[in-house]
Short mmCIF file of N, CA and C in Angstrom, two decimals:
data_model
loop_
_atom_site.label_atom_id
_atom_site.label_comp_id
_atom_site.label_asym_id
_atom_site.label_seq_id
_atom_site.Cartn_x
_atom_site.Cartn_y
_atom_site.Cartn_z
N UNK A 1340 20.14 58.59 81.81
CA UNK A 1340 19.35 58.35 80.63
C UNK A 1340 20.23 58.14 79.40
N UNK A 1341 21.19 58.97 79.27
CA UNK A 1341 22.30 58.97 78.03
C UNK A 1341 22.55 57.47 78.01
N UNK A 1342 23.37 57.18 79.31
CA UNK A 1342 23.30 55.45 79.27
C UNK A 1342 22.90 54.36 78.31
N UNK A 1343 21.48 54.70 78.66
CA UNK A 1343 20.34 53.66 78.32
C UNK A 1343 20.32 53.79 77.25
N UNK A 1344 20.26 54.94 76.57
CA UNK A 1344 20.26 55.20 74.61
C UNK A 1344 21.48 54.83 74.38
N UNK A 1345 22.74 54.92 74.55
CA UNK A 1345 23.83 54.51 74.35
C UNK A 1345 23.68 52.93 74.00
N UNK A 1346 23.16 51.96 75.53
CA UNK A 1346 22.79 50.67 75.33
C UNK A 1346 22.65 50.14 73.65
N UNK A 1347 21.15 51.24 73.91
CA UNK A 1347 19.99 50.78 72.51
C UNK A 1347 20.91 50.90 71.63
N UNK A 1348 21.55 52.05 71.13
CA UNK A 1348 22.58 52.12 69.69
C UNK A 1348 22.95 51.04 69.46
N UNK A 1349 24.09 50.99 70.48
CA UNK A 1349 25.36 49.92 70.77
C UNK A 1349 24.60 48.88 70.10
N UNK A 1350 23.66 48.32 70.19
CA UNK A 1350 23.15 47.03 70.60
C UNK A 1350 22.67 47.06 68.82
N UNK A 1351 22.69 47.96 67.93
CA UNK A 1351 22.20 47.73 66.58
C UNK A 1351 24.26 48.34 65.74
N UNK A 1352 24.55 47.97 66.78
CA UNK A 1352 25.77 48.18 66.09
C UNK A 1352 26.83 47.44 65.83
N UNK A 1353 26.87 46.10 66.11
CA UNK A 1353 27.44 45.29 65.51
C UNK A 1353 27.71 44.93 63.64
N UNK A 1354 26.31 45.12 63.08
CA UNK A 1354 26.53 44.76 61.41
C UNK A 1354 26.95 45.60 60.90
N UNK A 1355 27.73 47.14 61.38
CA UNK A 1355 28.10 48.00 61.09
C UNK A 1355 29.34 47.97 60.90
N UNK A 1356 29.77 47.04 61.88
CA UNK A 1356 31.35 47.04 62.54
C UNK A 1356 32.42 47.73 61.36
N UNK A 1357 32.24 46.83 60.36
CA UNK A 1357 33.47 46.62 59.28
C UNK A 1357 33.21 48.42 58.78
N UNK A 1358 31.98 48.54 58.65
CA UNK A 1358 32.24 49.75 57.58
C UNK A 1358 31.90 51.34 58.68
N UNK A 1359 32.11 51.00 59.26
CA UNK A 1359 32.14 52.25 60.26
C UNK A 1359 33.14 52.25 62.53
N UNK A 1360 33.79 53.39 62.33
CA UNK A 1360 33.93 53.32 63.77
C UNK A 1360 32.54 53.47 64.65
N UNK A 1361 32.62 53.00 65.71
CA UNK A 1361 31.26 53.69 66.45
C UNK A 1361 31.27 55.17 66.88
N UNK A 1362 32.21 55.47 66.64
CA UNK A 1362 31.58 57.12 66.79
C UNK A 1362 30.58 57.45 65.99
N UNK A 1363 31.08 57.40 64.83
CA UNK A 1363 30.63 57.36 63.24
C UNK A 1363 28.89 56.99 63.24
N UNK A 1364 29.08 55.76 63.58
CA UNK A 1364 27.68 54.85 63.73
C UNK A 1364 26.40 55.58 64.92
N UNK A 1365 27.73 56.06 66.54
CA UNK A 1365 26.43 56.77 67.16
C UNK A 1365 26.17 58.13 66.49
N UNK A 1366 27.08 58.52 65.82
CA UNK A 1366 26.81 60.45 65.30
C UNK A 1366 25.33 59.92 64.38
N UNK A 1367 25.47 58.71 63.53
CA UNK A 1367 24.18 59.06 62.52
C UNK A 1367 22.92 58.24 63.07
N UNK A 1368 23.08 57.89 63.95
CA UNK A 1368 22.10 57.06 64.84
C UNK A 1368 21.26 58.25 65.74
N UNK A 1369 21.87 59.47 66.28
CA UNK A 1369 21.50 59.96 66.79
C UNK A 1369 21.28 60.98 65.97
N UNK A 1370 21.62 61.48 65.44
CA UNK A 1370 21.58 62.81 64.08
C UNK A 1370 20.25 62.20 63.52
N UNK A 1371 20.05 60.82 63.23
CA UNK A 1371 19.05 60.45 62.01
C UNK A 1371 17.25 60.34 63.21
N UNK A 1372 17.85 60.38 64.57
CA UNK A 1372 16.92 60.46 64.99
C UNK A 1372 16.45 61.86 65.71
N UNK A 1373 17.55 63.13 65.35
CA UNK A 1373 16.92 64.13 66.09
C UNK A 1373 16.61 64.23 64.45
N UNK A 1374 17.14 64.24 63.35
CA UNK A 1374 16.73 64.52 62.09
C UNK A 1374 14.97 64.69 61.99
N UNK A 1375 14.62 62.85 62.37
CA UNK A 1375 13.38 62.66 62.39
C UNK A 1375 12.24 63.10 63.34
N UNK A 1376 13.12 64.04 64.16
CA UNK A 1376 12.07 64.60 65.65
C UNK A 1376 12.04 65.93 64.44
N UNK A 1377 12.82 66.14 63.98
CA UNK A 1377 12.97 67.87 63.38
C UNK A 1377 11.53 67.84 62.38
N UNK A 1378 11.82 66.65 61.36
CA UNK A 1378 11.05 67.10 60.13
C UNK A 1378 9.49 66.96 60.73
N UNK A 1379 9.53 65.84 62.05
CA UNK A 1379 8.02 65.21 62.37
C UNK A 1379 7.42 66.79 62.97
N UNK A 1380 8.12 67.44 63.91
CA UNK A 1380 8.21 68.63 64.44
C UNK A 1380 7.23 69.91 63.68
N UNK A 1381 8.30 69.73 62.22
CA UNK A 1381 8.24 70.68 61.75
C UNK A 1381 7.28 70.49 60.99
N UNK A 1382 6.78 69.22 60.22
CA UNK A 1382 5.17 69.37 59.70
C UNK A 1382 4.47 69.16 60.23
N UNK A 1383 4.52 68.93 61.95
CA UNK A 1383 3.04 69.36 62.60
C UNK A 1383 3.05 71.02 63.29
N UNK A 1384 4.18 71.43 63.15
CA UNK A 1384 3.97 73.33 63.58
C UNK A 1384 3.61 73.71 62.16
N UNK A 1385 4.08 73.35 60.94
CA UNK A 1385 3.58 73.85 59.76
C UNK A 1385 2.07 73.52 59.30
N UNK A 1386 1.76 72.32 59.78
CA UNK A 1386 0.06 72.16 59.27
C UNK A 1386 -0.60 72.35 60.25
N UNK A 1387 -0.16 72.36 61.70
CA UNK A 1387 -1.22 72.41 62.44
C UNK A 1387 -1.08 73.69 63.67
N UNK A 1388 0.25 74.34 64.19
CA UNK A 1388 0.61 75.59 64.60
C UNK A 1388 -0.03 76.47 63.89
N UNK A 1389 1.08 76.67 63.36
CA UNK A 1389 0.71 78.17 62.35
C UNK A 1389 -0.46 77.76 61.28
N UNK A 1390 -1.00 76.50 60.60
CA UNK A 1390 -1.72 76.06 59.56
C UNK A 1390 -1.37 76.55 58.36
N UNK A 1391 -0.45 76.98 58.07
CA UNK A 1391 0.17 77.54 56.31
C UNK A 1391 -0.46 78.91 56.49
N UNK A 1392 -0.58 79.35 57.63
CA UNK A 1392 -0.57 80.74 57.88
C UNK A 1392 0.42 81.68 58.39
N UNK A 1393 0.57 83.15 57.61
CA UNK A 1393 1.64 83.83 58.01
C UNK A 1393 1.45 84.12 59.52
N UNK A 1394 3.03 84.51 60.12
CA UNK A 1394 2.69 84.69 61.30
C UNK A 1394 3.19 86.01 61.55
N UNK A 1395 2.62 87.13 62.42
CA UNK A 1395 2.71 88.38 62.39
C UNK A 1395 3.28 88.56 64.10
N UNK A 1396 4.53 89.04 63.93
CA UNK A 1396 4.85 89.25 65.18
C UNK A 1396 5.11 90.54 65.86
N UNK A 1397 4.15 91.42 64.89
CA UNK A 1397 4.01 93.00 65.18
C UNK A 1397 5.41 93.87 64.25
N UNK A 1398 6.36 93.54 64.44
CA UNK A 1398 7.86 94.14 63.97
C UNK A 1398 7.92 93.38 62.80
N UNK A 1399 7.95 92.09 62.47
CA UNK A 1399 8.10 91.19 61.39
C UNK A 1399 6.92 90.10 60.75
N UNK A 1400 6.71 89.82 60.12
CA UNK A 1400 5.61 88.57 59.79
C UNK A 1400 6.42 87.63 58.81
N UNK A 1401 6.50 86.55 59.38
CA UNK A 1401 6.59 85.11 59.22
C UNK A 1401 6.16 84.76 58.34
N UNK A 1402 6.76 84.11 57.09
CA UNK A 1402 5.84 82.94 56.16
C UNK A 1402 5.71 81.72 57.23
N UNK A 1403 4.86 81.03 56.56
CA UNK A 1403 4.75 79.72 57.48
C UNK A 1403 5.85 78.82 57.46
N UNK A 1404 6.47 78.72 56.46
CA UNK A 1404 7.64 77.63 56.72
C UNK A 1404 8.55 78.18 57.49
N UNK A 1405 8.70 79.84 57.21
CA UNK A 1405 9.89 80.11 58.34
C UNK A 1405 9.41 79.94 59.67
N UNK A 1406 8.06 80.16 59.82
CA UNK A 1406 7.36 80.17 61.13
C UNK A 1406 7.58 78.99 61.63
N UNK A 1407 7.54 77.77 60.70
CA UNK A 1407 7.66 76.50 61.29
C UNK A 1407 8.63 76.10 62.06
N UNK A 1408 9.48 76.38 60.95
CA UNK A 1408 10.99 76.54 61.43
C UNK A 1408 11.47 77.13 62.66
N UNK A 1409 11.33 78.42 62.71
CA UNK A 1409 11.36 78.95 64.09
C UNK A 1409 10.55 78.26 65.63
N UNK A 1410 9.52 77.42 65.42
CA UNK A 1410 9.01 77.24 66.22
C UNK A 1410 9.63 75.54 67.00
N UNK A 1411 10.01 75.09 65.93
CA UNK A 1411 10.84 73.72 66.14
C UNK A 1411 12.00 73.95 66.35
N UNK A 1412 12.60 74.62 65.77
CA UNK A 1412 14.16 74.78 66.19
C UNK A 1412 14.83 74.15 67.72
N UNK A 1413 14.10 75.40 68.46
CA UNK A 1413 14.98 75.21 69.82
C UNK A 1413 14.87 73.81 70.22
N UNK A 1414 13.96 73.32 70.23
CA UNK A 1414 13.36 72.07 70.66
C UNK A 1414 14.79 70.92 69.95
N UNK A 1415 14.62 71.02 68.67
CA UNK A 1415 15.53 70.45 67.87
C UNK A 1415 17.11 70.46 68.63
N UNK A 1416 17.15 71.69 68.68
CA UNK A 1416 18.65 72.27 69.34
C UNK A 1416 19.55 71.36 70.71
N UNK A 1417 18.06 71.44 71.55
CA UNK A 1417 18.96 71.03 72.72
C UNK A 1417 18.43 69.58 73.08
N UNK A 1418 17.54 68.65 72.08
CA UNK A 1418 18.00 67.57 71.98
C UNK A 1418 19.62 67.39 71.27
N UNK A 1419 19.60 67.79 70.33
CA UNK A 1419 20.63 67.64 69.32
C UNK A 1419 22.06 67.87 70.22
N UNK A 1420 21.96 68.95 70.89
CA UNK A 1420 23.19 69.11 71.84
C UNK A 1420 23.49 68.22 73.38
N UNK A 1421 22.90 67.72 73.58
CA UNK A 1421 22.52 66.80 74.57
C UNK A 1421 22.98 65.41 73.88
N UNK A 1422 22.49 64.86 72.88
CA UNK A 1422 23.09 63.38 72.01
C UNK A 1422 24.55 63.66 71.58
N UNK A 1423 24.98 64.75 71.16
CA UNK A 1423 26.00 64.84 70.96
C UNK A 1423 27.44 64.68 71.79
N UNK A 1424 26.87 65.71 73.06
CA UNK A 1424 27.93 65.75 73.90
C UNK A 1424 27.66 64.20 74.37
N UNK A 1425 26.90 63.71 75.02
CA UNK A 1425 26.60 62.71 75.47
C UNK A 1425 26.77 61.45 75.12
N UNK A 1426 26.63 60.97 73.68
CA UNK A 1426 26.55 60.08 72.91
C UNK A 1426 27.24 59.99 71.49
N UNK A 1427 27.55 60.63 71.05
CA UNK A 1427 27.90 60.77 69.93
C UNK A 1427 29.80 61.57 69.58
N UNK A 1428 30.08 62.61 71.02
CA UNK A 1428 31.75 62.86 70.80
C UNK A 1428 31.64 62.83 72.52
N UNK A 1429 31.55 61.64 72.99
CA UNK A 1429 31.93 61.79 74.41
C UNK A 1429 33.76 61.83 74.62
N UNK A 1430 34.25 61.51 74.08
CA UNK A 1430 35.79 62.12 74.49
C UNK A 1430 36.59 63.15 74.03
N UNK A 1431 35.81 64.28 74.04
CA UNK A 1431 35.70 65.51 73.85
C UNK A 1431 36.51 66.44 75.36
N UNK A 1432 37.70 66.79 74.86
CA UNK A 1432 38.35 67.17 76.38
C UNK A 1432 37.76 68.47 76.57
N UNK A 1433 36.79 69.34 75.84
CA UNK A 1433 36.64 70.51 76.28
C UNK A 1433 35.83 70.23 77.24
N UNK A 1434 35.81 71.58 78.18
CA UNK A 1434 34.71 72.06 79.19
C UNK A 1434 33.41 72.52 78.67
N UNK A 1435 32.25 71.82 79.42
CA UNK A 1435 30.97 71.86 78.46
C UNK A 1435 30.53 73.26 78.05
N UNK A 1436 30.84 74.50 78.59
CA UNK A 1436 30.73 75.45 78.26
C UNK A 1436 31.15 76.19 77.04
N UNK A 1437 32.53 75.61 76.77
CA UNK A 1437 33.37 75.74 75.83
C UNK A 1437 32.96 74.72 74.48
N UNK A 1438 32.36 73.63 74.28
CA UNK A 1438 31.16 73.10 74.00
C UNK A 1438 29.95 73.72 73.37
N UNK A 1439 29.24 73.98 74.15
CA UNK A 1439 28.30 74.92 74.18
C UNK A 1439 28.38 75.69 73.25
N UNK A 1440 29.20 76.69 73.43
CA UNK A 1440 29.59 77.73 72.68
C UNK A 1440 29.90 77.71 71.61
N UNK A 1441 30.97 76.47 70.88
CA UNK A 1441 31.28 75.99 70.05
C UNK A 1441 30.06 75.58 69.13
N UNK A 1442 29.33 74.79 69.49
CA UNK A 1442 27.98 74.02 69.07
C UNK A 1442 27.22 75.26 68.61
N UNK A 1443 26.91 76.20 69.68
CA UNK A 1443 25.89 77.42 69.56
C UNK A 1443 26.41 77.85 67.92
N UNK A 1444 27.32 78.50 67.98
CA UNK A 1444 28.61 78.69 66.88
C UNK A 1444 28.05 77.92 65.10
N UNK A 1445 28.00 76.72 65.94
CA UNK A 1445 27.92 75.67 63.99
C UNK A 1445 26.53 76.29 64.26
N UNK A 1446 25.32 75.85 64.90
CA UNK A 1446 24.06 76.35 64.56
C UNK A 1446 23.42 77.65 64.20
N UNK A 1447 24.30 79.12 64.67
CA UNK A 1447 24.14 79.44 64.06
C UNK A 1447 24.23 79.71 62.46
N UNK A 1448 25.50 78.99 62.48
CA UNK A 1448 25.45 78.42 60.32
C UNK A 1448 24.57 77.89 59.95
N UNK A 1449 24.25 76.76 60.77
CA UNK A 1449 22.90 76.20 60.13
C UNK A 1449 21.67 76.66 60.49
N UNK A 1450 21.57 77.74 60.75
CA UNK A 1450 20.48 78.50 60.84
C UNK A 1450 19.82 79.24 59.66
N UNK A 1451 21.64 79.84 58.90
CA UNK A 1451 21.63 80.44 57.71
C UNK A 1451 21.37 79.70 57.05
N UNK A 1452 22.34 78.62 56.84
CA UNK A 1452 22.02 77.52 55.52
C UNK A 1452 20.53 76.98 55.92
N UNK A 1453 19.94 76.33 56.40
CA UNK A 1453 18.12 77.02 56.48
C UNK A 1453 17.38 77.50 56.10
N UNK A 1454 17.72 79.31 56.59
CA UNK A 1454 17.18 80.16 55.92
C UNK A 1454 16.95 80.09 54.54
N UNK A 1455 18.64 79.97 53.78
CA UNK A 1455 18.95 80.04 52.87
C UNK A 1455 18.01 79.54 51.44
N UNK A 1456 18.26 77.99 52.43
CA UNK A 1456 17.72 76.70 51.29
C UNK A 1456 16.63 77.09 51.26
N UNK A 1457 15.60 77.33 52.83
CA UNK A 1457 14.19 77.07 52.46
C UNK A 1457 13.70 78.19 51.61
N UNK A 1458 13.91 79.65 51.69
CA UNK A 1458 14.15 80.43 50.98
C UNK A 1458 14.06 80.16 49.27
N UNK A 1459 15.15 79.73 49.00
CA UNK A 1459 15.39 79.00 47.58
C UNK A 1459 14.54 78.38 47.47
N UNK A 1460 14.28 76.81 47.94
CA UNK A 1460 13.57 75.35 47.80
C UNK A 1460 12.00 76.29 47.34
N UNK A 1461 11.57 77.15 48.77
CA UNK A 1461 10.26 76.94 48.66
C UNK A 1461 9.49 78.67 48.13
N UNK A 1462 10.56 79.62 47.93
CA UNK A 1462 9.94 80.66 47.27
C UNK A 1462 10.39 80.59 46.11
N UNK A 1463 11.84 80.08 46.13
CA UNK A 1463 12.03 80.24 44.10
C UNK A 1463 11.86 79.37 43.33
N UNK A 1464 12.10 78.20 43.82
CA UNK A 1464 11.90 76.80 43.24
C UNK A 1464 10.31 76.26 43.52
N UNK A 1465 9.54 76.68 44.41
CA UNK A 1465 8.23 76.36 44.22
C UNK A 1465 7.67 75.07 44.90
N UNK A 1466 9.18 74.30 45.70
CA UNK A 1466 8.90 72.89 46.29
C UNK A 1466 8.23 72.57 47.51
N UNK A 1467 7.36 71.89 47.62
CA UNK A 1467 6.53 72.08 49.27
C UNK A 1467 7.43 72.23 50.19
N UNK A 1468 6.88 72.75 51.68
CA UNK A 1468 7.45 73.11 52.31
C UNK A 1468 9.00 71.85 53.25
N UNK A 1469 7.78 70.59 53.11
CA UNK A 1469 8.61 69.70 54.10
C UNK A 1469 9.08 68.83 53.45
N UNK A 1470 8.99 69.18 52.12
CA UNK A 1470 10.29 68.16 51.08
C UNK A 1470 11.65 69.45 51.34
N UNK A 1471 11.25 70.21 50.93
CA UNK A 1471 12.34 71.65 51.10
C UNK A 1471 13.57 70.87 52.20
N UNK A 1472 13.15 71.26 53.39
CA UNK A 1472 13.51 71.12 54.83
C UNK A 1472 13.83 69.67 54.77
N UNK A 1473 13.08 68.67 54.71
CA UNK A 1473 14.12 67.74 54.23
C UNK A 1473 15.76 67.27 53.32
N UNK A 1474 15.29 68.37 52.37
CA UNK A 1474 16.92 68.72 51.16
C UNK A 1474 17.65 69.46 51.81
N UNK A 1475 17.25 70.13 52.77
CA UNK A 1475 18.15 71.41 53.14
C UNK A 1475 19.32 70.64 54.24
N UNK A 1476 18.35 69.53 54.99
CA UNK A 1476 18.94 68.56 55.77
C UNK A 1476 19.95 68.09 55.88
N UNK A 1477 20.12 67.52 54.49
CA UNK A 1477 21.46 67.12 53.84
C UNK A 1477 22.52 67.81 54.17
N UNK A 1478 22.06 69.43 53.50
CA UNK A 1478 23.19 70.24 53.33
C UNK A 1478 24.07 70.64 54.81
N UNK A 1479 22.70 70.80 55.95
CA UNK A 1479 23.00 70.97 56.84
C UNK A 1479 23.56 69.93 57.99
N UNK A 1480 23.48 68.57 57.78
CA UNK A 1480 24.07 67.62 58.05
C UNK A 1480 25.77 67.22 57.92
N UNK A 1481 25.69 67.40 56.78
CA UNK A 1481 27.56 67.41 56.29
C UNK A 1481 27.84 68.63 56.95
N UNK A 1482 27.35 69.46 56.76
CA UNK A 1482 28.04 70.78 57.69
C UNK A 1482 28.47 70.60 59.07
N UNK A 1483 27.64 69.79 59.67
CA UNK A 1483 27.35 69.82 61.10
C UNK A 1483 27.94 68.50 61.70
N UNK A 1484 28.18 67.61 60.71
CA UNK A 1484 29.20 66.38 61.45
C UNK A 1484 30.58 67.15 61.34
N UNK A 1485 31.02 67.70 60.32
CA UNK A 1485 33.16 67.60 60.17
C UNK A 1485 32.83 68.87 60.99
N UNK A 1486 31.62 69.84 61.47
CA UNK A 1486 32.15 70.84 62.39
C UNK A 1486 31.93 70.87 63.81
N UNK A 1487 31.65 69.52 64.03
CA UNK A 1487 31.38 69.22 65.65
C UNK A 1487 32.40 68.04 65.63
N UNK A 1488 32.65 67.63 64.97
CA UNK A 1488 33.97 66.61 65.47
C UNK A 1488 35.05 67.11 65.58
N UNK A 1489 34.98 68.33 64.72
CA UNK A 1489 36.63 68.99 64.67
C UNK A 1489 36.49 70.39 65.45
N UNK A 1490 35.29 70.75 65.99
CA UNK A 1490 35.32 72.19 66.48
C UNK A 1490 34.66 72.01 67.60
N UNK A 1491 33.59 72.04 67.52
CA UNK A 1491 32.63 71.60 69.27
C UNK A 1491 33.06 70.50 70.01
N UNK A 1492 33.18 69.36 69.46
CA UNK A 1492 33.54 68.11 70.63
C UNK A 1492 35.05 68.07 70.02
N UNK A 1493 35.56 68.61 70.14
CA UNK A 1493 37.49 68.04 69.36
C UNK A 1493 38.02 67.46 70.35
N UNK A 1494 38.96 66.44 70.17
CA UNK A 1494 39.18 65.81 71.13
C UNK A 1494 40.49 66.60 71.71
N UNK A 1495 41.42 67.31 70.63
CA UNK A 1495 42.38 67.85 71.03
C UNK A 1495 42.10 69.62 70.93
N UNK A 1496 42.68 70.47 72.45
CA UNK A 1496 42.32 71.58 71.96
C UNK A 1496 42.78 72.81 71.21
N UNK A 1497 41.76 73.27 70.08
CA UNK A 1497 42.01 74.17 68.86
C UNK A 1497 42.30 75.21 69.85
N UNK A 1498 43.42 76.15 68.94
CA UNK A 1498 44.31 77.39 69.49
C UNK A 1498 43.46 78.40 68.68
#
């Protein structure tokens, strides 16, 4: 299957040529489309999961955006880790485990930076929930390309 998406990229990647390598080109090709599984994800667990209702999980209760959040995530995750290894740093000499681990590693940062933003965006700043999570995107995007090219998929291995 990786293949076949590979194809599709490839195949919108020619007018790119001059201003990008194709690594470059599949990282945001595939990033911009788990991006868009995340946010589509996450405002249908936010309006229609949980409905902008807290969620009570006996020990803790959930606002809804974190709820949202939590409920899309994984989903998010292991597409996201799957395009990556696959499509996006395939000459990556580590062992997929070592991978894995690495990857597990950046997400949990961007778990925080998440927390963090939506936190900020949408209890102190007052901004709806899925503009929030959209801004936070950003932040968590630059994070998550220079630390999977140079840490999870590296081509050479870190000591």
């Amino acid at each position: 299957m990786h293949k076949k998406l590979e194809q599709i990229i490839d195949f919108f990647y020619p007018p790119f040529k001059r201003l990008m390598p194709i690594q470059l080109f599949r990282y945001l090709a595939c990033g911009g489309s788990n991006t868009l599984l995340d946010w589509v994800l996450y405002f249908v667990a936010y309006n229609y999961v949980v409905q902008k209702h807290e969620v009570d999980l006996g020990f803790v209760t959930l606002s809804p955006h974190i709820a949202a959040f939590v409920f899309t995530f994984p989903i998010v995750l292991m597409v996201g880790f799957y395009l990556s290894r696959n499509i996006s740093f395939q000459g990556s000499s580590l062992r997929g485990r070592v991978q894995l681990f690495r990857y597990l590693v950046i997400v949990a940062a961007n778990i925080l930076i998440n927390y963090i933003c939506l936190k900020i965006f949408v209890d102190w700043m007052h901004i709806y929930p899925t503009p929030s999570k959209m801004l936070t995107t950003v932040f968590t995007t630059l994070f998550s390309y220079f630390a999977q090219k140079h840490y999870s998929f590296s081509q050479k291995e870190v000591i």
